[in-house]
């Protein structure tokens, strides 16, 4: 039984390392696209979605102490934009309230020059 637990922990740790490494590489790849060049354009907001997540308590073992995760609200802004004669869709999710952004609003986004389907909200938005 001890060997099984040791192997299970080894597999779980290896999976966690692979997951974190993959996420870091994915983020690095996206950042590289924008470093090669970004084109700023106006986009039209097509939807603003709100999703509320309730807070919860978790008991941490072996200490038994309780950890509180506070409630949060995610705001997703969906938008369309044109790049190189094609129409693309993008989205941005944040916990920051953006009250002036409504459906039909025009916002500034930027897309990667070498991959127009990859976009993000401008930093100053």
PDB file of C-alpha atoms in Angstrom:
ATOM      1  CA  UNK A   1       0.000   0.000   0.000  1.00  0.00           C
ATOM      2  CA  UNK A   2       2.863   2.393   0.773  1.00  0.00           C
ATOM      3  CA  UNK A   3       4.398   1.802  -2.659  1.00  0.00           C
ATOM      4  CA  UNK A   4       1.055   2.522  -4.285  1.00  0.00           C
ATOM      5  CA  UNK A   5       0.709   5.834  -2.402  1.00  0.00           C
ATOM      6  CA  UNK A   6       4.273   6.804  -3.252  1.00  0.00           C
ATOM      7  CA  UNK A   7       3.666   6.087  -6.935  1.00  0.00           C
ATOM      8  CA  UNK A   8       0.349   7.929  -6.851  1.00  0.00           C
ATOM      9  CA  UNK A   9       2.027  11.002  -5.344  1.00  0.00           C
ATOM     10  CA  UNK A  10       4.781  10.788  -7.934  1.00  0.00           C
ATOM     11  CA  UNK A  11       2.227  10.656 -10.759  1.00  0.00           C
ATOM     12  CA  UNK A  12       0.237  13.562  -9.277  1.00  0.00           C
ATOM     13  CA  UNK A  13       3.344  15.710  -8.867  1.00  0.00           C
ATOM     14  CA  UNK A  14       4.497  14.901 -12.405  1.00  0.00           C
ATOM     15  CA  UNK A  15       1.042  15.796 -13.779  1.00  0.00           C
ATOM     16  CA  UNK A  16       1.072  19.103 -11.874  1.00  0.00           C
ATOM     17  CA  UNK A  17       4.540  19.963 -13.181  1.00  0.00           C
ATOM     18  CA  UNK A  18       3.502  19.155 -16.750  1.00  0.00           C
ATOM     19  CA  UNK A  19       0.313  21.208 -16.420  1.00  0.00           C
ATOM     20  CA  UNK A  20       2.114  24.245 -15.000  1.00  0.00           C
ATOM     21  CA  UNK A  21       4.895  23.941 -17.581  1.00  0.00           C
ATOM     22  CA  UNK A  22       2.375  23.691 -20.418  1.00  0.00           C
ATOM     23  CA  UNK A  23       0.464  26.725 -19.173  1.00  0.00           C
ATOM     24  CA  UNK A  24       3.688  28.737 -18.920  1.00  0.00           C
ATOM     25  CA  UNK A  25       4.731  27.768 -22.452  1.00  0.00           C
ATOM     26  CA  UNK A  26       1.282  28.631 -23.801  1.00  0.00           C
ATOM     27  CA  UNK A  27       1.400  32.079 -22.170  1.00  0.00           C
ATOM     28  CA  UNK A  28       4.914  32.629 -23.483  1.00  0.00           C
ATOM     29  CA  UNK A  29       3.806  31.712 -27.010  1.00  0.00           C
ATOM     30  CA  UNK A  30       0.915  34.165 -26.919  1.00  0.00           C
ATOM     31  CA  UNK A  31       3.140  36.933 -25.536  1.00  0.00           C
ATOM     32  CA  UNK A  32       5.647  36.332 -28.351  1.00  0.00           C
ATOM     33  CA  UNK A  33       2.947  36.895 -30.978  1.00  0.00           C
ATOM     34  CA  UNK A  34       2.212  40.324 -29.510  1.00  0.00           C
ATOM     35  CA  UNK A  35       5.908  41.170 -29.126  1.00  0.00           C
ATOM     36  CA  UNK A  36       6.390  40.629 -32.863  1.00  0.00           C
ATOM     37  CA  UNK A  37       3.835  43.348 -33.494  1.00  0.00           C
ATOM     38  CA  UNK A  38       0.363  44.359 -32.443  1.00  0.00           C
ATOM     39  CA  UNK A  39      -2.194  46.301 -34.459  1.00  0.00           C
ATOM     40  CA  UNK A  40      -4.672  48.514 -32.594  1.00  0.00           C
ATOM     41  CA  UNK A  41      -8.232  48.620 -33.953  1.00  0.00           C
ATOM     42  CA  UNK A  42     -11.715  49.448 -32.739  1.00  0.00           C
ATOM     43  CA  UNK A  43     -14.005  46.563 -31.907  1.00  0.00           C
ATOM     44  CA  UNK A  44     -17.748  46.414 -31.327  1.00  0.00           C
ATOM     45  CA  UNK A  45     -18.991  44.856 -28.083  1.00  0.00           C
ATOM     46  CA  UNK A  46     -21.461  42.055 -28.849  1.00  0.00           C
ATOM     47  CA  UNK A  47     -22.107  40.801 -25.304  1.00  0.00           C
ATOM     48  CA  UNK A  48     -21.297  41.587 -21.690  1.00  0.00           C
ATOM     49  CA  UNK A  49     -21.713  38.593 -19.400  1.00  0.00           C
ATOM     50  CA  UNK A  50     -21.585  38.507 -15.623  1.00  0.00           C
ATOM     51  CA  UNK A  51     -20.956  35.363 -13.609  1.00  0.00           C
ATOM     52  CA  UNK A  52     -21.019  35.442  -9.813  1.00  0.00           C
ATOM     53  CA  UNK A  53     -19.104  32.833  -7.805  1.00  0.00           C
ATOM     54  CA  UNK A  54     -20.111  32.339  -4.175  1.00  0.00           C
ATOM     55  CA  UNK A  55     -17.420  32.271  -1.535  1.00  0.00           C
ATOM     56  CA  UNK A  56     -16.721  29.056   0.322  1.00  0.00           C
ATOM     57  CA  UNK A  57     -14.771  27.606   3.222  1.00  0.00           C
ATOM     58  CA  UNK A  58     -12.278  24.787   2.847  1.00  0.00           C
ATOM     59  CA  UNK A  59     -10.841  22.732   5.671  1.00  0.00           C
ATOM     60  CA  UNK A  60      -7.101  22.175   5.234  1.00  0.00           C
ATOM     61  CA  UNK A  61      -5.723  18.886   6.456  1.00  0.00           C
ATOM     62  CA  UNK A  62      -3.862  17.808   8.556  1.00  0.00           C
ATOM     63  CA  UNK A  63      -3.998  21.072  10.532  1.00  0.00           C
ATOM     64  CA  UNK A  64      -7.780  21.278  10.284  1.00  0.00           C
ATOM     65  CA  UNK A  65      -7.743  25.058   9.892  1.00  0.00           C
ATOM     66  CA  UNK A  66     -10.426  26.677   7.768  1.00  0.00           C
ATOM     67  CA  UNK A  67      -9.574  28.788   4.717  1.00  0.00           C
ATOM     68  CA  UNK A  68     -12.121  31.231   3.294  1.00  0.00           C
ATOM     69  CA  UNK A  69     -12.307  31.958  -0.417  1.00  0.00           C
ATOM     70  CA  UNK A  70     -14.205  35.230  -0.882  1.00  0.00           C
ATOM     71  CA  UNK A  71     -16.977  35.602  -3.451  1.00  0.00           C
ATOM     72  CA  UNK A  72     -16.062  37.124  -6.799  1.00  0.00           C
ATOM     73  CA  UNK A  73     -17.745  38.230  -9.982  1.00  0.00           C
ATOM     74  CA  UNK A  74     -16.288  37.618 -13.446  1.00  0.00           C
ATOM     75  CA  UNK A  75     -17.147  39.995 -16.287  1.00  0.00           C
ATOM     76  CA  UNK A  76     -16.722  38.697 -19.849  1.00  0.00           C
ATOM     77  CA  UNK A  77     -16.722  41.155 -22.731  1.00  0.00           C
ATOM     78  CA  UNK A  78     -17.256  39.606 -26.166  1.00  0.00           C
ATOM     79  CA  UNK A  79     -16.438  41.669 -29.242  1.00  0.00           C
ATOM     80  CA  UNK A  80     -15.993  41.541 -33.017  1.00  0.00           C
ATOM     81  CA  UNK A  81     -13.330  43.278 -35.085  1.00  0.00           C
ATOM     82  CA  UNK A  82     -11.981  43.353 -38.611  1.00  0.00           C
ATOM     83  CA  UNK A  83      -8.414  42.526 -39.573  1.00  0.00           C
ATOM     84  CA  UNK A  84      -7.034  42.177 -43.066  1.00  0.00           C
ATOM     85  CA  UNK A  85     -10.550  42.134 -44.554  1.00  0.00           C
ATOM     86  CA  UNK A  86     -11.774  39.317 -42.290  1.00  0.00           C
ATOM     87  CA  UNK A  87     -14.154  39.506 -39.327  1.00  0.00           C
ATOM     88  CA  UNK A  88     -12.962  37.993 -36.042  1.00  0.00           C
ATOM     89  CA  UNK A  89     -14.450  37.462 -32.596  1.00  0.00           C
ATOM     90  CA  UNK A  90     -12.641  37.865 -29.305  1.00  0.00           C
ATOM     91  CA  UNK A  91     -13.355  38.008 -25.597  1.00  0.00           C
ATOM     92  CA  UNK A  92     -11.845  39.328 -22.391  1.00  0.00           C
ATOM     93  CA  UNK A  93     -12.654  38.094 -18.880  1.00  0.00           C
ATOM     94  CA  UNK A  94     -11.816  40.095 -15.787  1.00  0.00           C
ATOM     95  CA  UNK A  95     -12.966  40.646 -12.221  1.00  0.00           C
ATOM     96  CA  UNK A  96     -12.681  44.398 -12.730  1.00  0.00           C
ATOM     97  CA  UNK A  97     -15.947  46.249 -13.292  1.00  0.00           C
ATOM     98  CA  UNK A  98     -16.141  48.142 -16.585  1.00  0.00           C
ATOM     99  CA  UNK A  99     -19.477  49.968 -16.252  1.00  0.00           C
ATOM    100  CA  UNK A 100     -19.174  52.102 -19.381  1.00  0.00           C
ATOM    101  CA  UNK A 101     -18.816  49.076 -21.665  1.00  0.00           C
ATOM    102  CA  UNK A 102     -22.196  47.959 -22.983  1.00  0.00           C
ATOM    103  CA  UNK A 103     -23.431  45.993 -25.981  1.00  0.00           C
ATOM    104  CA  UNK A 104     -22.824  48.137 -29.069  1.00  0.00           C
ATOM    105  CA  UNK A 105     -19.996  50.129 -27.448  1.00  0.00           C
ATOM    106  CA  UNK A 106     -16.771  50.656 -29.380  1.00  0.00           C
ATOM    107  CA  UNK A 107     -13.612  49.592 -27.537  1.00  0.00           C
ATOM    108  CA  UNK A 108      -9.950  49.573 -28.458  1.00  0.00           C
ATOM    109  CA  UNK A 109      -8.331  46.176 -28.806  1.00  0.00           C
ATOM    110  CA  UNK A 110      -5.154  44.954 -30.398  1.00  0.00           C
ATOM    111  CA  UNK A 111      -4.486  41.832 -32.382  1.00  0.00           C
ATOM    112  CA  UNK A 112      -1.226  40.064 -33.149  1.00  0.00           C
ATOM    113  CA  UNK A 113       0.054  41.169 -36.557  1.00  0.00           C
ATOM    114  CA  UNK A 114       1.180  37.655 -37.474  1.00  0.00           C
ATOM    115  CA  UNK A 115      -1.996  35.981 -36.120  1.00  0.00           C
ATOM    116  CA  UNK A 116      -5.063  38.264 -36.454  1.00  0.00           C
ATOM    117  CA  UNK A 117      -7.362  35.807 -34.664  1.00  0.00           C
ATOM    118  CA  UNK A 118      -5.401  36.436 -31.439  1.00  0.00           C
ATOM    119  CA  UNK A 119      -6.607  39.613 -29.733  1.00  0.00           C
ATOM    120  CA  UNK A 120      -6.704  41.330 -26.365  1.00  0.00           C
ATOM    121  CA  UNK A 121      -8.156  44.421 -24.763  1.00  0.00           C
ATOM    122  CA  UNK A 122      -5.794  47.399 -24.843  1.00  0.00           C
ATOM    123  CA  UNK A 123      -4.036  48.119 -21.552  1.00  0.00           C
ATOM    124  CA  UNK A 124      -5.641  51.554 -21.162  1.00  0.00           C
ATOM    125  CA  UNK A 125      -9.214  50.279 -21.634  1.00  0.00           C
TER     126      UNK A 125
END
